[in-house]
Amino acid sequence: MTVELGHLALILAFLVAIVQMIVPMVGADRGWSDWMRVAVPAATVQFILTLVAFLVLMTAFATSDFSVKLVAENSNSAQPLIYRLSGTWGNHEGSMILWMLILTLFGAMVAWWGENLPPTLKARVLSVQATIAVAFFGFILLTSNPFVRLDNPPWDGQELNPLLQDPGLAFHPPFLYLGYVGLSMAYSFAIAALIEGRVDASWARWVRPWTLVAWVFLTIGIAFGSIWAYYELGWGGWWFWDPVENVSFMPWLISCALLHSAIVVEKRDTLKSWTILLAILAFAFSLIGAFIVRSGILTSVHSFANDPERGMYLLLILAAFIGGSLTLYAWRASALRSDSVFGMVSRESGLVMNNLLLVTATFVVFVGTIWPLVAEVATGRKVSVGPPFFDLAFSPFMIAIAVILPVFAVLPWKRGSLARSVADLRGALVLAVVLGGLAWTFETGRSLLAPVGIALGVWVVAGAIAEMLRRARLGEVPISETWRRLRNLPRADWGKAISHSGFGVTIFGIAAITAWAVEDIRAVQPGESFDFAGKTIRFISEEPVRGPNYSAERGLVELVENGKVVAILHPEKRVYDVQRMATTEAAIDRGITRDVYVALGDQQADGSWALRTYVKPYANWIWGGAMLMALGGVVSLTDRRYRVGAPARKARPAAVPAE
């Protein structure tokens, strides 16, 4: 009966969403305040009902209720509890409930914390958010019901995909969905603004925090997925340009552009039409991602489903929301014109260039992702687009962004001097060139990748620091005054500096690991050792071990540096009991400047074992930089302007009736 309660909660949430979609929108159009106020309790009730459905499904997984078809197909009683719980969203149907939980949560948060929003805008925002909910509740109830019962339940389940039985994959999807689905809030604000025909600085202050929240979670989610791929798949790679990786990366790029564009709307009341378009595109790419993951049109290890019926339903949702919003945009865009002007050399111009580079880079990733499908439809031949294409076509745009970022960040609004801005950054420029030259010396002429990447990373980080010190007037006023000025800078400025620094750190890590990583693959007998990259690797032994739901061969490997054992590593080769699927569990000795990565392969005919060993310089700087970017977003969110939004309008005194 409990499972049926979850199904009922979904149906009721669907009905509430229909009410929330219609009543507040009509109220805003007619000026009926009572109808507009329906949006707040409706958003709250919708979230509570969805939460009930999600908790019911999670309980079924936690208790191994194999009478539920979804549990029987995606869980097993021998799995550790964390993987039984993560099995709730480790499949198509359950992940859609998580999607809806986050969608309704964002709507409820606007209802709870949107007191400063104009009533008509708030009503329309919540109505648009409910429209998205109606579409996806309908999708779940018609094609993806997670609460289907089995007439003859099995004694035990088929087990969660072994690749997903990992702590990184337990937390990666929720963070990713908080980013994906959180961008629906920017979309709802954009559509509400188009309906009202008004976009101004206040609108930008309202929409920016919601976009920033989504961007922070998306950054963390992508980083978690990259870390998982690095240690779980046994290849030592951190990004593979897989189609599903790409569809999470594209909304991230667009949301970066949106955040920067919203700054221009807030500060200079221009780029309004462009900012609205970016808000639409950010969520559009999230919908495209949902379609690719769940339709099966592109092959990926991350895909959830291969169902033409579901794919067609999602395609209709995609067409309705993207087509409808772009039609509304085309109709209303002329009303969003601005008379503000700015020079070719100005902060506005820098942000425009930043946006164009980010959007073009997104387009490159999009073309590379869907090209195999287009080529197969057009020619009937299967075509593969892999890392060489993306590395060659995508990298120049990121390099260009890194080059211009510090310069345009210090330019004043409206018009400025490029020479003066570069002069303000001469210390950062000298440091970048010196460290890049030092890297080139160590490279001994092998490749420009590491020196250029290191120089760019240092340039971005040092540029962010130089901008903050320039604003604090270091060298122009006493140190105590400089310190006071630094403390009093807005938190949004501190957040920007931290995020830009994180971007530079990530560039540094990518360049270092790409240029300097080394690998060794060989067959090794137990007791044998070999030298590799200035280290000695001793393969001591191998022994069978037993896990809760798998059997494994576990290696014992000593890492020796300068004659001392610095780490004992235990790489494993696992075979899961139910699906009989083999996975590689790499053992990694992590360090600030390098990772030593060991993966155990198959046993050979002569009794030796295949051993893959990698040295990955500065690998952790990639994810450390990503977390710095996310931290910068969190710091920006604590800025008073974005915590409280625009000031509430003062209520007019009530008119005194004539006697």
GROMACS .gro file of C-alpha atoms in nm, residues 104-393:
model
  290
  104THR     CA    1   0.942   2.160  -0.756
  105LEU     CA    2   1.199   2.251  -0.488
  106PHE     CA    3   1.322   2.548  -0.692
  107GLY     CA    4   0.964   2.660  -0.747
  108ALA     CA    5   0.890   2.630  -0.377
  109MET     CA    6   1.203   2.832  -0.288
  110VAL     CA    7   1.086   3.117  -0.511
  111ALA     CA    8   0.747   3.095  -0.340
  112TRP     CA    9   0.906   3.107   0.007
  113TRP     CA   10   1.183   3.360  -0.049
  114GLY     CA   11   1.045   3.578  -0.327
  115GLU     CA   12   0.873   3.838  -0.109
  116ASN     CA   13   1.053   4.120  -0.287
  117LEU     CA   14   0.939   4.014  -0.632
  118PRO     CA   15   0.658   4.217  -0.791
  119PRO     CA   16   0.337   4.012  -0.749
  120THR     CA   17   0.270   3.978  -1.122
  121LEU     CA   18   0.625   3.867  -1.200
  122LYS     CA   19   0.625   3.617  -0.913
  123ALA     CA   20   0.292   3.473  -1.024
  124ARG     CA   21   0.411   3.436  -1.383
  125VAL     CA   22   0.745   3.284  -1.283
  126LEU     CA   23   0.574   3.019  -1.070
  127SER     CA   24   0.319   2.957  -1.343
  128VAL     CA   25   0.591   2.895  -1.603
  129GLN     CA   26   0.774   2.669  -1.359
  130ALA     CA   27   0.452   2.474  -1.312
  131THR     CA   28   0.415   2.441  -1.688
  132ILE     CA   29   0.747   2.258  -1.699
  133ALA     CA   30   0.628   2.041  -1.410
  134VAL     CA   31   0.303   1.953  -1.590
  135ALA     CA   32   0.497   1.834  -1.894
  136PHE     CA   33   0.731   1.612  -1.694
  137PHE     CA   34   0.470   1.481  -1.450
  138GLY     CA   35   0.273   1.377  -1.757
  139PHE     CA   36   0.585   1.212  -1.901
  140ILE     CA   37   0.641   1.012  -1.582
  141LEU     CA   38   0.279   0.904  -1.535
  142LEU     CA   39   0.227   0.808  -1.899
  143THR     CA   40   0.560   0.647  -1.991
  144SER     CA   41   0.782   0.607  -1.684
  145ASN     CA   42   0.578   0.512  -1.378
  146PRO     CA   43   0.830   0.406  -1.110
  147PHE     CA   44   0.566   0.242  -0.888
  148VAL     CA   45   0.463  -0.051  -1.111
  149ARG     CA   46   0.411  -0.373  -0.913
  150LEU     CA   47   0.513  -0.725  -1.018
  151ASP     CA   48   0.257  -1.004  -0.993
  152ASN     CA   49   0.528  -1.257  -0.905
  153PRO     CA   50   0.811  -1.078  -0.722
  154PRO     CA   51   1.157  -1.242  -0.743
  155TRP     CA   52   1.343  -1.354  -0.432
  156ASP     CA   53   1.616  -1.105  -0.508
  157GLY     CA   54   1.684  -0.824  -0.751
  158GLN     CA   55   1.902  -0.787  -1.059
  159GLU     CA   56   2.139  -0.538  -0.894
  160LEU     CA   57   2.234  -0.179  -0.971
  161ASN     CA   58   2.474  -0.133  -1.263
  162PRO     CA   59   2.815  -0.218  -1.109
  163LEU     CA   60   2.971   0.094  -1.259
  164LEU     CA   61   2.726   0.299  -1.052
  165GLN     CA   62   2.813   0.120  -0.727
  166ASP     CA   63   3.060   0.384  -0.625
  167PRO     CA   64   3.044   0.677  -0.378
  168GLY     CA   65   3.124   0.926  -0.656
  169LEU     CA   66   2.829   0.808  -0.863
  170ALA     CA   67   2.604   0.807  -0.558
  171PHE     CA   68   2.644   1.187  -0.526
  172HIS     CA   69   2.722   1.289  -0.884
  173PRO     CA   70   2.362   1.271  -1.023
  174PRO     CA   71   2.193   1.478  -0.746
  175PHE     CA   72   2.445   1.760  -0.784
  176LEU     CA   73   2.422   1.743  -1.162
  177TYR     CA   74   2.041   1.754  -1.152
  178LEU     CA   75   2.044   2.047  -0.912
  179GLY     CA   76   2.236   2.227  -1.184
  180TYR     CA   77   2.045   2.095  -1.484
  181VAL     CA   78   1.702   2.150  -1.340
  182GLY     CA   79   1.799   2.463  -1.150
  183LEU     CA   80   1.842   2.638  -1.484
  184SER     CA   81   1.466   2.603  -1.525
  185MET     CA   82   1.441   2.895  -1.283
  186ALA     CA   83   1.635   3.124  -1.516
  187TYR     CA   84   1.408   3.005  -1.797
  188SER     CA   85   1.094   3.079  -1.595
  189PHE     CA   86   1.218   3.428  -1.510
  190ALA     CA   87   1.300   3.489  -1.877
  191ILE     CA   88   0.958   3.376  -2.004
  192ALA     CA   89   0.780   3.574  -1.730
  193ALA     CA   90   0.980   3.884  -1.827
  194LEU     CA   91   0.894   3.834  -2.195
  195ILE     CA   92   0.524   3.807  -2.110
  196GLU     CA   93   0.544   4.126  -1.907
  197GLY     CA   94   0.766   4.294  -2.167
  198ARG     CA   95   1.000   4.429  -1.902
  199VAL     CA   96   1.365   4.351  -1.826
  200ASP     CA   97   1.566   4.586  -1.606
  201ALA     CA   98   1.839   4.592  -1.342
  202SER     CA   99   1.601   4.459  -1.077
  203TRP     CA  100   1.514   4.160  -1.296
  204ALA     CA  101   1.886   4.087  -1.341
  205ARG     CA  102   1.938   4.095  -0.961
  206TRP     CA  103   1.650   3.853  -0.916
  207VAL     CA  104   1.752   3.605  -1.186
  208ARG     CA  105   2.126   3.605  -1.120
  209PRO     CA  106   2.125   3.426  -0.780
  210TRP     CA  107   1.908   3.144  -0.914
  211THR     CA  108   2.136   3.101  -1.214
  212LEU     CA  109   2.438   3.113  -0.986
  213VAL     CA  110   2.296   2.840  -0.760
  214ALA     CA  111   2.237   2.616  -1.062
  215TRP     CA  112   2.584   2.691  -1.200
  216VAL     CA  113   2.752   2.606  -0.867
  217PHE     CA  114   2.577   2.269  -0.844
  218LEU     CA  115   2.645   2.195  -1.210
  219THR     CA  116   3.014   2.272  -1.157
  220ILE     CA  117   3.032   2.035  -0.860
  221GLY     CA  118   2.834   1.766  -1.042
  222ILE     CA  119   3.059   1.775  -1.348
  223ALA     CA  120   3.369   1.764  -1.125
  224PHE     CA  121   3.236   1.459  -0.935
  225GLY     CA  122   3.166   1.282  -1.264
  226SER     CA  123   3.517   1.357  -1.388
  227ILE     CA  124   3.674   1.230  -1.065
  228TRP     CA  125   3.470   0.909  -1.091
  229ALA     CA  126   3.580   0.849  -1.450
  230TYR     CA  127   3.941   0.907  -1.346
  231TYR     CA  128   3.961   0.642  -1.076
  232GLU     CA  129   3.682   0.399  -1.168
  233LEU     CA  130   3.725   0.323  -1.537
  234GLY     CA  131   4.090   0.225  -1.503
  235TRP     CA  132   4.217   0.442  -1.790
  236GLY     CA  133   4.343   0.734  -1.586
  237GLY     CA  134   4.148   0.977  -1.802
  238TRP     CA  135   3.942   1.259  -1.656
  239TRP     CA  136   3.734   1.364  -1.960
  240PHE     CA  137   3.640   1.158  -2.266
  241TRP     CA  138   3.406   1.388  -2.464
  242ASP     CA  139   3.137   1.126  -2.422
  243PRO     CA  140   2.796   1.250  -2.551
  244VAL     CA  141   2.647   1.255  -2.202
  245GLU     CA  142   2.949   1.436  -2.061
  246ASN     CA  143   2.899   1.690  -2.337
  247VAL     CA  144   2.530   1.747  -2.264
  248SER     CA  145   2.615   1.840  -1.906
  249PHE     CA  146   2.901   2.062  -2.020
  250MET     CA  147   2.697   2.263  -2.272
  251PRO     CA  148   2.449   2.407  -2.015
  252TRP     CA  149   2.748   2.490  -1.797
  253LEU     CA  150   2.908   2.695  -2.075
  254ILE     CA  151   2.583   2.876  -2.156
  255SER     CA  152   2.513   2.947  -1.789
  256CYS     CA  153   2.864   3.099  -1.760
  257ALA     CA  154   2.770   3.333  -2.045
  258LEU     CA  155   2.434   3.407  -1.881
  259LEU     CA  156   2.594   3.502  -1.549
  260HIS     CA  157   2.830   3.746  -1.718
  261SER     CA  158   2.558   3.890  -1.940
  262ALA     CA  159   2.326   3.947  -1.643
  263ILE     CA  160   2.598   4.163  -1.489
  264VAL     CA  161   2.576   4.398  -1.788
  265VAL     CA  162   2.196   4.418  -1.754
  266GLU     CA  163   2.229   4.494  -1.384
  267LYS     CA  164   2.509   4.751  -1.413
  268ARG     CA  165   2.442   4.914  -1.749
  269ASP     CA  166   2.082   4.823  -1.845
  270THR     CA  167   2.190   4.682  -2.181
  271LEU     CA  168   2.220   4.338  -2.347
  272LYS     CA  169   1.870   4.266  -2.218
  273SER     CA  170   1.750   4.081  -2.525
  274TRP     CA  171   2.070   3.875  -2.541
  275THR     CA  172   2.046   3.784  -2.172
  276ILE     CA  173   1.689   3.661  -2.214
  277LEU     CA  174   1.800   3.446  -2.508
  278LEU     CA  175   2.084   3.295  -2.302
  279ALA     CA  176   1.840   3.208  -2.020
  280ILE     CA  177   1.623   3.024  -2.272
  281LEU     CA  178   1.921   2.844  -2.428
  282ALA     CA  179   2.065   2.738  -2.091
  283PHE     CA  180   1.753   2.540  -2.002
  284ALA     CA  181   1.708   2.431  -2.364
  285PHE     CA  182   2.043   2.252  -2.348
  286SER     CA  183   1.934   2.087  -2.023
  287LEU     CA  184   1.628   1.953  -2.204
  288ILE     CA  185   1.846   1.839  -2.494
  289GLY     CA  186   2.058   1.653  -2.240
  290ALA     CA  187   1.751   1.480  -2.095
  291PHE     CA  188   1.647   1.376  -2.445
  292ILE     CA  189   1.989   1.236  -2.539
  293VAL     CA  190   2.033   1.044  -2.213
  294ARG     CA  191   1.684   0.891  -2.218
  295SER     CA  192   1.604   0.840  -2.586
  296GLY     CA  193   1.901   0.619  -2.673
  297ILE     CA  194   1.969   0.804  -3.001
  298LEU     CA  195   2.338   0.830  -2.908
  299THR     CA  196   2.543   0.555  -2.748
  300SER     CA  197   2.695   0.633  -2.409
  301VAL     CA  198   2.791   0.446  -2.094
  302HIS     CA  199   2.577   0.703  -1.910
  303SER     CA  200   2.253   0.645  -2.103
  304PHE     CA  201   1.951   0.540  -1.896
  305ALA     CA  202   1.708   0.416  -2.157
  306ASN     CA  203   1.656   0.318  -2.517
  307ASP     CA  204   1.283   0.359  -2.565
  308PRO     CA  205   1.139   0.520  -2.882
  309GLU     CA  206   0.811   0.604  -2.705
  310ARG     CA  207   0.988   0.793  -2.428
  311GLY     CA  208   1.218   0.954  -2.682
  312MET     CA  209   0.924   1.081  -2.886
  313TYR     CA  210   0.751   1.223  -2.577
  314LEU     CA  211   1.070   1.403  -2.474
  315LEU     CA  212   1.115   1.530  -2.828
  316LEU     CA  213   0.767   1.682  -2.812
  317ILE     CA  214   0.850   1.847  -2.477
  318LEU     CA  215   1.173   1.977  -2.627
  319ALA     CA  216   0.998   2.117  -2.932
  320ALA     CA  217   0.720   2.277  -2.727
  321PHE     CA  218   0.940   2.455  -2.476
  322ILE     CA  219   1.222   2.558  -2.708
  323GLY     CA  220   0.997   2.640  -3.003
  324GLY     CA  221   0.739   2.817  -2.789
  325SER     CA  222   0.992   3.023  -2.597
  326LEU     CA  223   1.184   3.127  -2.909
  327THR     CA  224   0.857   3.229  -3.076
  328LEU     CA  225   0.767   3.442  -2.775
  329TYR     CA  226   1.120   3.583  -2.776
  330ALA     CA  227   1.094   3.680  -3.144
  331TRP     CA  228   0.760   3.851  -3.075
  332ARG     CA  229   0.879   4.045  -2.768
  333ALA     CA  230   1.250   4.106  -2.836
  334SER     CA  231   1.189   4.448  -2.992
  335ALA     CA  232   1.045   4.569  -2.661
  336LEU     CA  233   1.375   4.489  -2.485
  337ARG     CA  234   1.593   4.734  -2.672
  338SER     CA  235   1.830   4.958  -2.479
  339ASP     CA  236   1.967   5.303  -2.559
  340SER     CA  237   2.288   5.249  -2.359
  341VAL     CA  238   2.609   5.282  -2.556
  342PHE     CA  239   2.962   5.172  -2.480
  343GLY     CA  240   3.300   5.187  -2.648
  344MET     CA  241   3.485   4.909  -2.825
  345VAL     CA  242   3.730   4.907  -2.534
  346SER     CA  243   3.516   4.874  -2.222
  347ARG     CA  244   3.406   4.617  -1.971
  348GLU     CA  245   3.079   4.575  -2.163
  349SER     CA  246   3.274   4.488  -2.478
  350GLY     CA  247   3.484   4.238  -2.283
  351LEU     CA  248   3.174   4.067  -2.148
  352VAL     CA  249   3.022   4.058  -2.497
  353MET     CA  250   3.339   3.896  -2.632
  354ASN     CA  251   3.337   3.652  -2.341
  355ASN     CA  252   2.977   3.561  -2.426
  356LEU     CA  253   3.048   3.513  -2.795
  357LEU     CA  254   3.342   3.284  -2.722
  358LEU     CA  255   3.141   3.076  -2.473
  359VAL     CA  256   2.841   3.042  -2.704
  360THR     CA  257   3.060   2.952  -3.003
  361ALA     CA  258   3.242   2.693  -2.792
  362THR     CA  259   2.904   2.548  -2.693
  363PHE     CA  260   2.804   2.529  -3.058
  364VAL     CA  261   3.127   2.342  -3.139
  365VAL     CA  262   3.056   2.085  -2.865
  366PHE     CA  263   2.695   2.054  -2.982
  367VAL     CA  264   2.796   1.991  -3.345
  368GLY     CA  265   3.056   1.735  -3.243
  369THR     CA  266   2.803   1.558  -3.021
  370ILE     CA  267   2.519   1.523  -3.272
  371TRP     CA  268   2.730   1.489  -3.588
  372PRO     CA  269   2.742   1.104  -3.570
  373LEU     CA  270   2.362   1.100  -3.568
  374VAL     CA  271   2.334   1.351  -3.854
  375ALA     CA  272   2.594   1.165  -4.060
  376GLU     CA  273   2.422   0.830  -4.007
  377VAL     CA  274   2.082   0.970  -4.111
  378ALA     CA  275   2.229   1.147  -4.414
  379THR     CA  276   2.469   0.880  -4.542
  380GLY     CA  277   2.375   0.558  -4.363
  381ARG     CA  278   2.730   0.525  -4.233
  382LYS     CA  279   2.840   0.534  -3.871
  383VAL     CA  280   3.082   0.816  -3.798
  384SER     CA  281   3.278   0.865  -3.476
  385VAL     CA  282   3.370   1.209  -3.343
  386GLY     CA  283   3.627   1.174  -3.068
  387PRO     CA  284   3.870   1.372  -2.854
  388PRO     CA  285   4.097   1.485  -3.141
  389PHE     CA  286   3.814   1.687  -3.295
  390PHE     CA  287   3.703   1.841  -2.966
  391ASP     CA  288   4.056   1.917  -2.850
  392LEU     CA  289   4.138   2.091  -3.176
  393ALA     CA  290   3.808   2.275  -3.224
   0.00000   0.00000   0.00000
